[in-house]
PDB file of N, CA, C and O in Angstrom:
ATOM      1  N   MET P   1     115.906 158.307  93.891  1.00 52.00           N
ATOM      2  CA  MET P   1     115.292 157.003  93.753  1.00 52.00           C
ATOM      3  C   MET P   1     115.205 156.364  95.145  1.00 52.00           C
ATOM      4  O   MET P   1     116.186 156.359  95.884  1.00 52.00           O
ATOM      5  N   PRO P   2     114.043 155.793  95.517  1.00 55.00           N
ATOM      6  CA  PRO P   2     113.909 155.163  96.838  1.00 55.00           C
ATOM      7  C   PRO P   2     114.870 153.981  96.995  1.00 55.00           C
ATOM      8  O   PRO P   2     115.248 153.333  96.020  1.00 55.00           O
ATOM      9  N   ALA P   3     115.225 153.725  98.212  1.00 56.00           N
ATOM     10  CA  ALA P   3     116.172 152.639  98.507  1.00 56.00           C
ATOM     11  C   ALA P   3     115.606 151.287  98.091  1.00 56.00           C
ATOM     12  O   ALA P   3     116.349 150.396  97.680  1.00 56.00           O
ATOM     13  N   GLN P   4     114.294 151.101  98.167  1.00 53.00           N
ATOM     14  CA  GLN P   4     113.699 149.822  97.788  1.00 53.00           C
ATOM     15  C   GLN P   4     113.929 149.528  96.309  1.00 53.00           C
ATOM     16  O   GLN P   4     114.191 148.409  95.919  1.00 53.00           O
ATOM     17  N   TRP P   5     113.806 150.536  95.452  1.00 54.00           N
ATOM     18  CA  TRP P   5     114.001 150.329  94.023  1.00 54.00           C
ATOM     19  C   TRP P   5     115.444 149.945  93.725  1.00 54.00           C
ATOM     20  O   TRP P   5     115.700 149.112  92.869  1.00 54.00           O
ATOM     21  N   GLN P   6     116.369 150.544  94.437  1.00 52.00           N
ATOM     22  CA  GLN P   6     117.775 150.213  94.214  1.00 52.00           C
ATOM     23  C   GLN P   6     118.026 148.745  94.550  1.00 52.00           C
ATOM     24  O   GLN P   6     118.734 148.054  93.839  1.00 52.00           O
ATOM     25  N   LYS P   7     117.433 148.270  95.618  1.00 49.00           N
ATOM     26  CA  LYS P   7     117.615 146.867  95.991  1.00 49.00           C
ATOM     27  C   LYS P   7     117.021 145.943  94.934  1.00 49.00           C
ATOM     28  O   LYS P   7     117.597 144.923  94.602  1.00 49.00           O
ATOM     29  N   GLU P   8     115.856 146.290  94.377  1.00 50.00           N
ATOM     30  CA  GLU P   8     115.242 145.453  93.356  1.00 50.00           C
ATOM     31  C   GLU P   8     116.104 145.390  92.104  1.00 50.00           C
ATOM     32  O   GLU P   8     116.254 144.338  91.502  1.00 50.00           O
ATOM     33  N   GLU P   9     116.678 146.517  91.705  1.00 51.00           N
ATOM     34  CA  GLU P   9     117.536 146.521  90.527  1.00 51.00           C
ATOM     35  C   GLU P   9     118.749 145.631  90.737  1.00 51.00           C
ATOM     36  O   GLU P   9     119.144 144.892  89.853  1.00 51.00           O
ATOM     37  N   ILE P  10     119.334 145.688  91.898  1.00 49.00           N
ATOM     38  CA  ILE P  10     120.480 144.834  92.212  1.00 49.00           C
ATOM     39  C   ILE P  10     120.058 143.372  92.196  1.00 49.00           C
ATOM     40  O   ILE P  10     120.748 142.520  91.651  1.00 49.00           O
ATOM     41  N   TYR P  11     118.899 143.066  92.747  1.00 52.00           N
ATOM     42  CA  TYR P  11     118.408 141.693  92.778  1.00 52.00           C
ATOM     43  C   TYR P  11     118.242 141.157  91.356  1.00 52.00           C
ATOM     44  O   TYR P  11     118.681 140.076  91.038  1.00 52.00           O
ATOM     45  N   HIS P  12     117.625 141.944  90.466  1.00 52.00           N
ATOM     46  CA  HIS P  12     117.416 141.488  89.099  1.00 52.00           C
ATOM     47  C   HIS P  12     118.746 141.314  88.369  1.00 52.00           C
ATOM     48  O   HIS P  12     118.894 140.402  87.565  1.00 52.00           O
ATOM     49  N   TYR P  13     119.702 142.162  88.658  1.00 51.00           N
ATOM     50  CA  TYR P  13     121.007 142.031  88.034  1.00 51.00           C
ATOM     51  C   TYR P  13     121.671 140.726  88.444  1.00 51.00           C
ATOM     52  O   TYR P  13     122.216 140.004  87.616  1.00 51.00           O
ATOM     53  N   LYS P  14     121.610 140.384  89.716  1.00 52.00           N
ATOM     54  CA  LYS P  14     122.228 139.153  90.194  1.00 52.00           C
ATOM     55  C   LYS P  14     121.468 137.926  89.707  1.00 52.00           C
ATOM     56  O   LYS P  14     122.046 136.894  89.445  1.00 52.00           O
ATOM     57  N   ARG P  15     120.152 138.060  89.580  1.00 56.00           N
ATOM     58  CA  ARG P  15     119.330 136.921  89.197  1.00 56.00           C
ATOM     59  C   ARG P  15     119.670 136.439  87.790  1.00 56.00           C
ATOM     60  O   ARG P  15     119.700 135.254  87.516  1.00 56.00           O
ATOM     61  N   PHE P  16     119.930 137.364  86.852  1.00 53.00           N
ATOM     62  CA  PHE P  16     120.255 137.004  85.485  1.00 53.00           C
ATOM     63  C   PHE P  16     121.687 137.424  85.190  1.00 53.00           C
ATOM     64  O   PHE P  16     121.938 138.370  84.465  1.00 53.00           O
ATOM     65  N   SER P  17     122.631 136.689  85.743  1.00 51.00           N
ATOM     66  CA  SER P  17     124.016 137.103  85.614  1.00 51.00           C
ATOM     67  C   SER P  17     124.678 136.574  84.344  1.00 51.00           C
ATOM     68  O   SER P  17     125.636 137.157  83.867  1.00 51.00           O
ATOM     69  N   THR P  18     124.196 135.480  83.765  1.00 53.00           N
ATOM     70  CA  THR P  18     124.814 134.934  82.569  1.00 53.00           C
ATOM     71  C   THR P  18     123.756 134.683  81.500  1.00 53.00           C
ATOM     72  O   THR P  18     122.563 134.636  81.781  1.00 53.00           O
ATOM     73  N   VAL P  19     124.206 134.492  80.283  1.00 51.00           N
ATOM     74  CA  VAL P  19     123.287 134.225  79.176  1.00 51.00           C
ATOM     75  C   VAL P  19     122.553 132.913  79.396  1.00 51.00           C
ATOM     76  O   VAL P  19     121.373 132.782  79.089  1.00 51.00           O
ATOM     77  N   GLU P  20     123.224 131.915  79.948  1.00 54.00           N
ATOM     78  CA  GLU P  20     122.597 130.621  80.187  1.00 54.00           C
ATOM     79  C   GLU P  20     121.446 130.737  81.179  1.00 54.00           C
ATOM     80  O   GLU P  20     120.468 130.010  81.089  1.00 54.00           O
ATOM     81  N   ASP P  21     121.564 131.654  82.152  1.00 54.00           N
ATOM     82  CA  ASP P  21     120.490 131.850  83.110  1.00 54.00           C
ATOM     83  C   ASP P  21     119.265 132.470  82.458  1.00 54.00           C
ATOM     84  O   ASP P  21     118.138 132.186  82.831  1.00 54.00           O
ATOM     85  N   ILE P  22     119.485 133.329  81.465  1.00 53.00           N
ATOM     86  CA  ILE P  22     118.371 133.980  80.799  1.00 53.00           C
ATOM     87  C   ILE P  22     117.639 132.997  79.884  1.00 53.00           C
ATOM     88  O   ILE P  22     116.422 133.015  79.783  1.00 53.00           O
ATOM     89  N   MET P  23     118.367 132.146  79.192  1.00 62.00           N
ATOM     90  CA  MET P  23     117.753 131.181  78.287  1.00 62.00           C
ATOM     91  C   MET P  23     116.992 130.142  79.100  1.00 62.00           C
ATOM     92  O   MET P  23     117.534 129.542  80.019  1.00 62.00           O
ATOM     93  N   ALA P  24     115.738 129.936  78.756  1.00 75.00           N
ATOM     94  CA  ALA P  24     114.902 128.998  79.503  1.00 75.00           C
ATOM     95  C   ALA P  24     115.231 127.566  79.089  1.00 75.00           C
ATOM     96  O   ALA P  24     115.406 127.278  77.908  1.00 75.00           O
ATOM     97  N   LYS P  25     115.284 126.683  80.063  1.00 90.00           N
ATOM     98  CA  LYS P  25     115.449 125.270  79.767  1.00 90.00           C
ATOM     99  C   LYS P  25     114.131 124.752  79.216  1.00 90.00           C
ATOM    100  O   LYS P  25     113.066 125.241  79.548  1.00 90.00           O
ATOM    101  N   LYS P  26     114.223 123.734  78.394  1.00 95.00           N
ATOM    102  CA  LYS P  26     113.041 123.155  77.770  1.00 95.00           C
ATOM    103  C   LYS P  26     112.900 121.703  78.213  1.00 95.00           C
ATOM    104  O   LYS P  26     113.884 121.028  78.493  1.00 95.00           O
ATOM    105  N   LEU P  27     111.660 121.252  78.278  1.00 96.00           N
ATOM    106  CA  LEU P  27     111.348 119.874  78.616  1.00 96.00           C
ATOM    107  C   LEU P  27     110.520 119.267  77.497  1.00 96.00           C
ATOM    108  O   LEU P  27     109.604 119.910  76.981  1.00 96.00           O
ATOM    109  N   LYS P  28     110.825 118.043  77.120  1.00 97.00           N
ATOM    110  CA  LYS P  28     109.985 117.293  76.189  1.00 97.00           C
ATOM    111  C   LYS P  28     109.105 116.380  77.031  1.00 97.00           C
ATOM    112  O   LYS P  28     109.602 115.514  77.749  1.00 97.00           O
ATOM    113  N   ILE P  29     107.804 116.596  76.946  1.00 97.00           N
ATOM    114  CA  ILE P  29     106.841 115.858  77.759  1.00 97.00           C
ATOM    115  C   ILE P  29     106.057 114.939  76.833  1.00 97.00           C
ATOM    116  O   ILE P  29     105.451 115.398  75.863  1.00 97.00           O
ATOM    117  N   THR P  30     106.063 113.640  77.123  1.00 97.00           N
ATOM    118  CA  THR P  30     105.367 112.650  76.312  1.00 97.00           C
ATOM    119  C   THR P  30     104.373 111.907  77.194  1.00 97.00           C
ATOM    120  O   THR P  30     104.725 111.428  78.269  1.00 97.00           O
ATOM    121  N   GLN P  31     103.131 111.824  76.730  1.00 97.00           N
ATOM    122  CA  GLN P  31     102.117 111.056  77.462  1.00 97.00           C
ATOM    123  C   GLN P  31     102.310 109.592  77.113  1.00 97.00           C
ATOM    124  O   GLN P  31     102.354 109.216  75.943  1.00 97.00           O
ATOM    125  N   ILE P  32     102.422 108.723  78.125  1.00 97.00           N
ATOM    126  CA  ILE P  32     102.666 107.311  77.876  1.00 97.00           C
ATOM    127  C   ILE P  32     101.481 106.432  78.273  1.00 97.00           C
ATOM    128  O   ILE P  32     101.427 105.273  77.890  1.00 97.00           O
ATOM    129  N   ARG P  33     100.541 106.978  79.040  1.00 97.00           N
ATOM    130  CA  ARG P  33      99.374 106.197  79.458  1.00 97.00           C
ATOM    131  C   ARG P  33      98.109 106.980  79.167  1.00 97.00           C
ATOM    132  O   ARG P  33      98.103 108.201  79.129  1.00 97.00           O
ATOM    133  N   SER P  34      97.008 106.261  79.012  1.00 97.00           N
ATOM    134  CA  SER P  34      95.724 106.869  78.689  1.00 97.00           C
ATOM    135  C   SER P  34      95.114 107.553  79.906  1.00 97.00           C
ATOM    136  O   SER P  34      95.421 107.214  81.057  1.00 97.00           O
ATOM    137  N   ILE P  35      94.218 108.516  79.643  1.00 96.00           N
ATOM    138  CA  ILE P  35      93.527 109.208  80.730  1.00 96.00           C
ATOM    139  C   ILE P  35      92.126 108.628  80.975  1.00 96.00           C
ATOM    140  O   ILE P  35      91.360 109.180  81.753  1.00 96.00           O
ATOM    141  N   ILE P  36      91.815 107.511  80.310  1.00 96.00           N
ATOM    142  CA  ILE P  36      90.535 106.847  80.554  1.00 96.00           C
ATOM    143  C   ILE P  36      90.504 106.352  82.006  1.00 96.00           C
ATOM    144  O   ILE P  36      91.488 105.821  82.519  1.00 96.00           O
ATOM    145  N   ASP P  37      89.379 106.557  82.668  1.00 96.00           N
ATOM    146  CA  ASP P  37      89.173 106.173  84.079  1.00 96.00           C
ATOM    147  C   ASP P  37      90.111 106.908  85.035  1.00 96.00           C
ATOM    148  O   ASP P  37      90.478 106.373  86.085  1.00 96.00           O
ATOM    149  N   ARG P  38      90.493 108.117  84.701  1.00 96.00           N
ATOM    150  CA  ARG P  38      91.290 108.962  85.588  1.00 96.00           C
ATOM    151  C   ARG P  38      90.405 110.062  86.150  1.00 96.00           C
ATOM    152  O   ARG P  38      89.421 110.450  85.517  1.00 96.00           O
ATOM    153  N   PRO P  39      90.728 110.596  87.309  1.00 97.00           N
ATOM    154  CA  PRO P  39      89.955 111.714  87.867  1.00 97.00           C
ATOM    155  C   PRO P  39      89.979 112.923  86.930  1.00 97.00           C
ATOM    156  O   PRO P  39      90.924 113.130  86.166  1.00 97.00           O
ATOM    157  N   ILE P  40      88.954 113.742  87.007  1.00 97.00           N
ATOM    158  CA  ILE P  40      88.795 114.880  86.106  1.00 97.00           C
ATOM    159  C   ILE P  40      89.940 115.876  86.235  1.00 97.00           C
ATOM    160  O   ILE P  40      90.355 116.482  85.243  1.00 97.00           O
ATOM    161  N   ASP P  41      90.505 116.041  87.443  1.00 97.00           N
ATOM    162  CA  ASP P  41      91.613 116.985  87.592  1.00 97.00           C
ATOM    163  C   ASP P  41      92.851 116.516  86.836  1.00 97.00           C
ATOM    164  O   ASP P  41      93.596 117.329  86.281  1.00 97.00           O
ATOM    165  N   GLN P  42      93.070 115.211  86.760  1.00 97.00           N
ATOM    166  CA  GLN P  42      94.199 114.694  85.986  1.00 97.00           C
ATOM    167  C   GLN P  42      93.952 114.866  84.493  1.00 97.00           C
ATOM    168  O   GLN P  42      94.868 115.210  83.736  1.00 97.00           O
ATOM    169  N   LYS P  43      92.715 114.676  84.049  1.00 97.00           N
ATOM    170  CA  LYS P  43      92.385 114.876  82.639  1.00 97.00           C
ATOM    171  C   LYS P  43      92.615 116.330  82.236  1.00 97.00           C
ATOM    172  O   LYS P  43      93.166 116.621  81.171  1.00 97.00           O
ATOM    173  N   ARG P  44      92.196 117.242  83.079  1.00 97.00           N
ATOM    174  CA  ARG P  44      92.376 118.665  82.780  1.00 97.00           C
ATOM    175  C   ARG P  44      93.850 119.067  82.791  1.00 97.00           C
ATOM    176  O   ARG P  44      94.275 119.920  82.014  1.00 97.00           O
ATOM    177  N   THR P  45      94.632 118.453  83.664  1.00 98.00           N
ATOM    178  CA  THR P  45      96.057 118.747  83.704  1.00 98.00           C
ATOM    179  C   THR P  45      96.744 118.283  82.420  1.00 98.00           C
ATOM    180  O   THR P  45      97.571 119.006  81.853  1.00 98.00           O
ATOM    181  N   ILE P  46      96.382 117.100  81.946  1.00 98.00           N
ATOM    182  CA  ILE P  46      96.927 116.595  80.685  1.00 98.00           C
ATOM    183  C   ILE P  46      96.561 117.534  79.537  1.00 98.00           C
ATOM    184  O   ILE P  46      97.394 117.872  78.691  1.00 98.00           O
ATOM    185  N   GLU P  47      95.315 117.997  79.509  1.00 97.00           N
ATOM    186  CA  GLU P  47      94.889 118.928  78.460  1.00 97.00           C
ATOM    187  C   GLU P  47      95.641 120.255  78.564  1.00 97.00           C
ATOM    188  O   GLU P  47      96.018 120.836  77.545  1.00 97.00           O
ATOM    189  N   ALA P  48      95.871 120.726  79.786  1.00 97.00           N
ATOM    190  CA  ALA P  48      96.595 121.988  79.977  1.00 97.00           C
ATOM    191  C   ALA P  48      98.045 121.883  79.522  1.00 97.00           C
ATOM    192  O   ALA P  48      98.639 122.877  79.096  1.00 97.00           O
ATOM    193  N   LEU P  49      98.604 120.689  79.591  1.00 97.00           N
ATOM    194  CA  LEU P  49      99.971 120.470  79.111  1.00 97.00           C
ATOM    195  C   LEU P  49     100.031 120.354  77.587  1.00 97.00           C
ATOM    196  O   LEU P  49     101.112 120.298  77.012  1.00 97.00           O
ATOM    197  N   GLY P  50      98.888 120.311  76.933  1.00 97.00           N
ATOM    198  CA  GLY P  50      98.859 120.215  75.480  1.00 97.00           C
ATOM    199  C   GLY P  50      98.921 118.795  74.967  1.00 97.00           C
ATOM    200  O   GLY P  50      99.280 118.558  73.817  1.00 97.00           O
ATOM    201  N   LEU P  51      98.558 117.845  75.815  1.00 97.00           N
ATOM    202  CA  LEU P  51      98.567 116.433  75.437  1.00 97.00           C
ATOM    203  C   LEU P  51      97.124 115.946  75.331  1.00 97.00           C
ATOM    204  O   LEU P  51      96.192 116.697  75.546  1.00 97.00           O
ATOM    205  N   GLY P  52      96.918 114.686  75.025  1.00 94.00           N
ATOM    206  CA  GLY P  52      95.562 114.189  74.924  1.00 94.00           C
ATOM    207  C   GLY P  52      95.485 112.704  74.649  1.00 94.00           C
ATOM    208  O   GLY P  52      94.502 112.056  74.990  1.00 94.00           O
ATOM    209  N   ARG P  53      96.497 112.176  74.001  1.00 95.00           N
ATOM    210  CA  ARG P  53      96.517 110.749  73.688  1.00 95.00           C
ATOM    211  C   ARG P  53      97.901 110.191  73.988  1.00 95.00           C
ATOM    212  O   ARG P  53      98.887 110.931  73.962  1.00 95.00           O
ATOM    213  N   PRO P  54      97.976 108.904  74.243  1.00 96.00           N
ATOM    214  CA  PRO P  54      99.300 108.302  74.446  1.00 96.00           C
ATOM    215  C   PRO P  54     100.201 108.523  73.236  1.00 96.00           C
ATOM    216  O   PRO P  54      99.743 108.536  72.094  1.00 96.00           O
ATOM    217  N   HIS P  55     101.465 108.750  73.505  1.00 97.00           N
ATOM    218  CA  HIS P  55     102.531 108.972  72.528  1.00 97.00           C
ATOM    219  C   HIS P  55     102.479 110.355  71.885  1.00 97.00           C
ATOM    220  O   HIS P  55     103.218 110.605  70.938  1.00 97.00           O
ATOM    221  N   TYR P  56     101.636 111.251  72.372  1.00 96.00           N
ATOM    222  CA  TYR P  56     101.694 112.659  71.959  1.00 96.00           C
ATOM    223  C   TYR P  56     102.794 113.322  72.772  1.00 96.00           C
ATOM    224  O   TYR P  56     102.970 113.034  73.955  1.00 96.00           O
ATOM    225  N   SER P  57     103.523 114.235  72.144  1.00 97.00           N
ATOM    226  CA  SER P  57     104.610 114.942  72.816  1.00 97.00           C
ATOM    227  C   SER P  57     104.435 116.442  72.655  1.00 97.00           C
ATOM    228  O   SER P  57     103.819 116.902  71.697  1.00 97.00           O
ATOM    229  N   THR P  58     105.018 117.179  73.585  1.00 97.00           N
ATOM    230  CA  THR P  58     105.027 118.630  73.512  1.00 97.00           C
ATOM    231  C   THR P  58     106.311 119.134  74.161  1.00 97.00           C
ATOM    232  O   THR P  58     106.909 118.446  74.989  1.00 97.00           O
ATOM    233  N   ILE P  59     106.714 120.333  73.758  1.00 97.00           N
ATOM    234  CA  ILE P  59     107.905 120.982  74.311  1.00 97.00           C
ATOM    235  C   ILE P  59     107.427 122.169  75.145  1.00 97.00           C
ATOM    236  O   ILE P  59     106.697 123.022  74.654  1.00 97.00           O
ATOM    237  N   LYS P  60     107.839 122.218  76.405  1.00 96.00           N
ATOM    238  CA  LYS P  60     107.446 123.303  77.309  1.00 96.00           C
ATOM    239  C   LYS P  60     108.679 123.866  77.990  1.00 96.00           C
ATOM    240  O   LYS P  60     109.680 123.174  78.185  1.00 96.00           O
ATOM    241  N   ASN P  61     108.590 125.139  78.399  1.00 95.00           N
ATOM    242  CA  ASN P  61     109.646 125.742  79.211  1.00 95.00           C
ATOM    243  C   ASN P  61     109.640 125.118  80.594  1.00 95.00           C
ATOM    244  O   ASN P  61     108.583 124.762  81.121  1.00 95.00           O
ATOM    245  N   ASP P  62     110.805 124.998  81.177  1.00 94.00           N
ATOM    246  CA  ASP P  62     110.939 124.415  82.514  1.00 94.00           C
ATOM    247  C   ASP P  62     110.652 125.500  83.553  1.00 94.00           C
ATOM    248  O   ASP P  62     111.530 126.266  83.925  1.00 94.00           O
ATOM    249  N   THR P  63     109.397 125.569  84.000  1.00 94.00           N
ATOM    250  CA  THR P  63     108.980 126.537  85.005  1.00 94.00           C
ATOM    251  C   THR P  63     108.391 125.809  86.199  1.00 94.00           C
ATOM    252  O   THR P  63     108.010 124.640  86.079  1.00 94.00           O
ATOM    253  N   PRO P  64     108.293 126.461  87.337  1.00 94.00           N
ATOM    254  CA  PRO P  64     107.684 125.806  88.497  1.00 94.00           C
ATOM    255  C   PRO P  64     106.235 125.392  88.244  1.00 94.00           C
ATOM    256  O   PRO P  64     105.788 124.353  88.747  1.00 94.00           O
ATOM    257  N   GLN P  65     105.502 126.161  87.445  1.00 95.00           N
ATOM    258  CA  GLN P  65     104.112 125.817  87.154  1.00 95.00           C
ATOM    259  C   GLN P  65     104.028 124.529  86.338  1.00 95.00           C
ATOM    260  O   GLN P  65     103.204 123.645  86.640  1.00 95.00           O
ATOM    261  N   ILE P  66     104.872 124.404  85.338  1.00 96.00           N
ATOM    262  CA  ILE P  66     104.886 123.191  84.513  1.00 96.00           C
ATOM    263  C   ILE P  66     105.359 122.008  85.345  1.00 96.00           C
ATOM    264  O   ILE P  66     104.809 120.910  85.258  1.00 96.00           O
ATOM    265  N   ARG P  67     106.373 122.222  86.186  1.00 96.00           N
ATOM    266  CA  ARG P  67     106.851 121.136  87.061  1.00 96.00           C
ATOM    267  C   ARG P  67     105.745 120.639  87.993  1.00 96.00           C
ATOM    268  O   ARG P  67     105.629 119.451  88.259  1.00 96.00           O
ATOM    269  N   GLY P  68     104.929 121.551  88.498  1.00 96.00           N
ATOM    270  CA  GLY P  68     103.809 121.162  89.360  1.00 96.00           C
ATOM    271  C   GLY P  68     102.793 120.323  88.620  1.00 96.00           C
ATOM    272  O   GLY P  68     102.285 119.326  89.155  1.00 96.00           O
ATOM    273  N   MET P  69     102.490 120.702  87.382  1.00 97.00           N
ATOM    274  CA  MET P  69     101.546 119.910  86.582  1.00 97.00           C
ATOM    275  C   MET P  69     102.127 118.535  86.273  1.00 97.00           C
ATOM    276  O   MET P  69     101.414 117.530  86.316  1.00 97.00           O
ATOM    277  N   ILE P  70     103.419 118.488  85.964  1.00 97.00           N
ATOM    278  CA  ILE P  70     104.069 117.205  85.692  1.00 97.00           C
ATOM    279  C   ILE P  70     104.016 116.309  86.921  1.00 97.00           C
ATOM    280  O   ILE P  70     103.737 115.113  86.833  1.00 97.00           O
ATOM    281  N   ARG P  71     104.277 116.888  88.085  1.00 96.00           N
ATOM    282  CA  ARG P  71     104.264 116.108  89.312  1.00 96.00           C
ATOM    283  C   ARG P  71     102.882 115.501  89.583  1.00 96.00           C
ATOM    284  O   ARG P  71     102.764 114.391  90.082  1.00 96.00           O
ATOM    285  N   LYS P  72     101.840 116.225  89.214  1.00 97.00           N
ATOM    286  CA  LYS P  72     100.483 115.758  89.474  1.00 97.00           C
ATOM    287  C   LYS P  72     100.120 114.535  88.636  1.00 97.00           C
ATOM    288  O   LYS P  72      99.360 113.677  89.082  1.00 97.00           O
ATOM    289  N   VAL P  73     100.652 114.459  87.411  1.00 97.00           N
ATOM    290  CA  VAL P  73     100.323 113.344  86.521  1.00 97.00           C
ATOM    291  C   VAL P  73     101.587 112.597  86.078  1.00 97.00           C
ATOM    292  O   VAL P  73     101.648 112.067  84.972  1.00 97.00           O
ATOM    293  N   ALA P  74     102.566 112.531  86.947  1.00 96.00           N
ATOM    294  CA  ALA P  74     103.857 111.919  86.607  1.00 96.00           C
ATOM    295  C   ALA P  74     103.718 110.456  86.193  1.00 96.00           C
ATOM    296  O   ALA P  74     104.490 109.964  85.370  1.00 96.00           O
ATOM    297  N   HIS P  75     102.719 109.757  86.735  1.00 96.00           N
ATOM    298  CA  HIS P  75     102.524 108.348  86.410  1.00 96.00           C
ATOM    299  C   HIS P  75     101.998 108.142  84.984  1.00 96.00           C
ATOM    300  O   HIS P  75     101.995 107.022  84.484  1.00 96.00           O
ATOM    301  N   LEU P  76     101.595 109.223  84.318  1.00 97.00           N
ATOM    302  CA  LEU P  76     101.086 109.146  82.949  1.00 97.00           C
ATOM    303  C   LEU P  76     102.083 109.676  81.914  1.00 97.00           C
ATOM    304  O   LEU P  76     101.825 109.593  80.720  1.00 97.00           O
ATOM    305  N   LEU P  77     103.205 110.226  82.368  1.00 97.00           N
ATOM    306  CA  LEU P  77     104.109 110.954  81.494  1.00 97.00           C
ATOM    307  C   LEU P  77     105.527 110.402  81.504  1.00 97.00           C
ATOM    308  O   LEU P  77     105.950 109.735  82.443  1.00 97.00           O
ATOM    309  N   LYS P  78     106.262 110.760  80.444  1.00 96.00           N
ATOM    310  CA  LYS P  78     107.715 110.605  80.382  1.00 96.00           C
ATOM    311  C   LYS P  78     108.270 111.988  80.105  1.00 96.00           C
ATOM    312  O   LYS P  78     107.830 112.663  79.168  1.00 96.00           O
ATOM    313  N   VAL P  79     109.239 112.430  80.900  1.00 96.00           N
ATOM    314  CA  VAL P  79     109.791 113.781  80.775  1.00 96.00           C
ATOM    315  C   VAL P  79     111.274 113.680  80.494  1.00 96.00           C
ATOM    316  O   VAL P  79     112.001 112.954  81.165  1.00 96.00           O
ATOM    317  N   GLU P  80     111.721 114.444  79.469  1.00 95.00           N
ATOM    318  CA  GLU P  80     113.125 114.456  79.082  1.00 95.00           C
ATOM    319  C   GLU P  80     113.575 115.899  78.915  1.00 95.00           C
ATOM    320  O   GLU P  80     112.772 116.775  78.585  1.00 95.00           O
ATOM    321  N   ASP P  81     114.860 116.154  79.114  1.00 94.00           N
ATOM    322  CA  ASP P  81     115.425 117.462  78.793  1.00 94.00           C
ATOM    323  C   ASP P  81     115.460 117.595  77.279  1.00 94.00           C
ATOM    324  O   ASP P  81     115.728 116.636  76.560  1.00 94.00           O
ATOM    325  N   TYR P  82     115.205 118.803  76.801  1.00 94.00           N
ATOM    326  CA  TYR P  82     115.175 119.047  75.358  1.00 94.00           C
ATOM    327  C   TYR P  82     116.234 120.071  75.025  1.00 94.00           C
ATOM    328  O   TYR P  82     116.237 121.185  75.531  1.00 94.00           O
ATOM    329  N   ASN P  83     117.172 119.679  74.167  1.00 88.00           N
ATOM    330  CA  ASN P  83     118.230 120.584  73.707  1.00 88.00           C
ATOM    331  C   ASN P  83     117.968 120.903  72.252  1.00 88.00           C
ATOM    332  O   ASN P  83     117.891 120.019  71.415  1.00 88.00           O
ATOM    333  N   GLU P  84     117.857 122.189  71.955  1.00 76.00           N
ATOM    334  CA  GLU P  84     117.558 122.611  70.591  1.00 76.00           C
ATOM    335  C   GLU P  84     118.719 122.403  69.673  1.00 76.00           C
ATOM    336  O   GLU P  84     119.827 122.460  69.953  1.00 76.00           O
TER     337      GLU P  84
END
């Protein structure tokens, strides 16, 4: 086995060392403001998050991609940790 593959296997082993690390954190995202008179990129971001009207909520995994979308429209949202 090449040395590069051995390093990758070790990296993946260290990356997921406990059960809590494997389980994805969840976020409850609630839209609190309307998207009327907002730029089109903000409207599309809200739609991509699965929202559309004020007081709609959705549960998403806590990933860097979702965090980036939240950051873009943070003034329209309320974000909470979600424990099942």
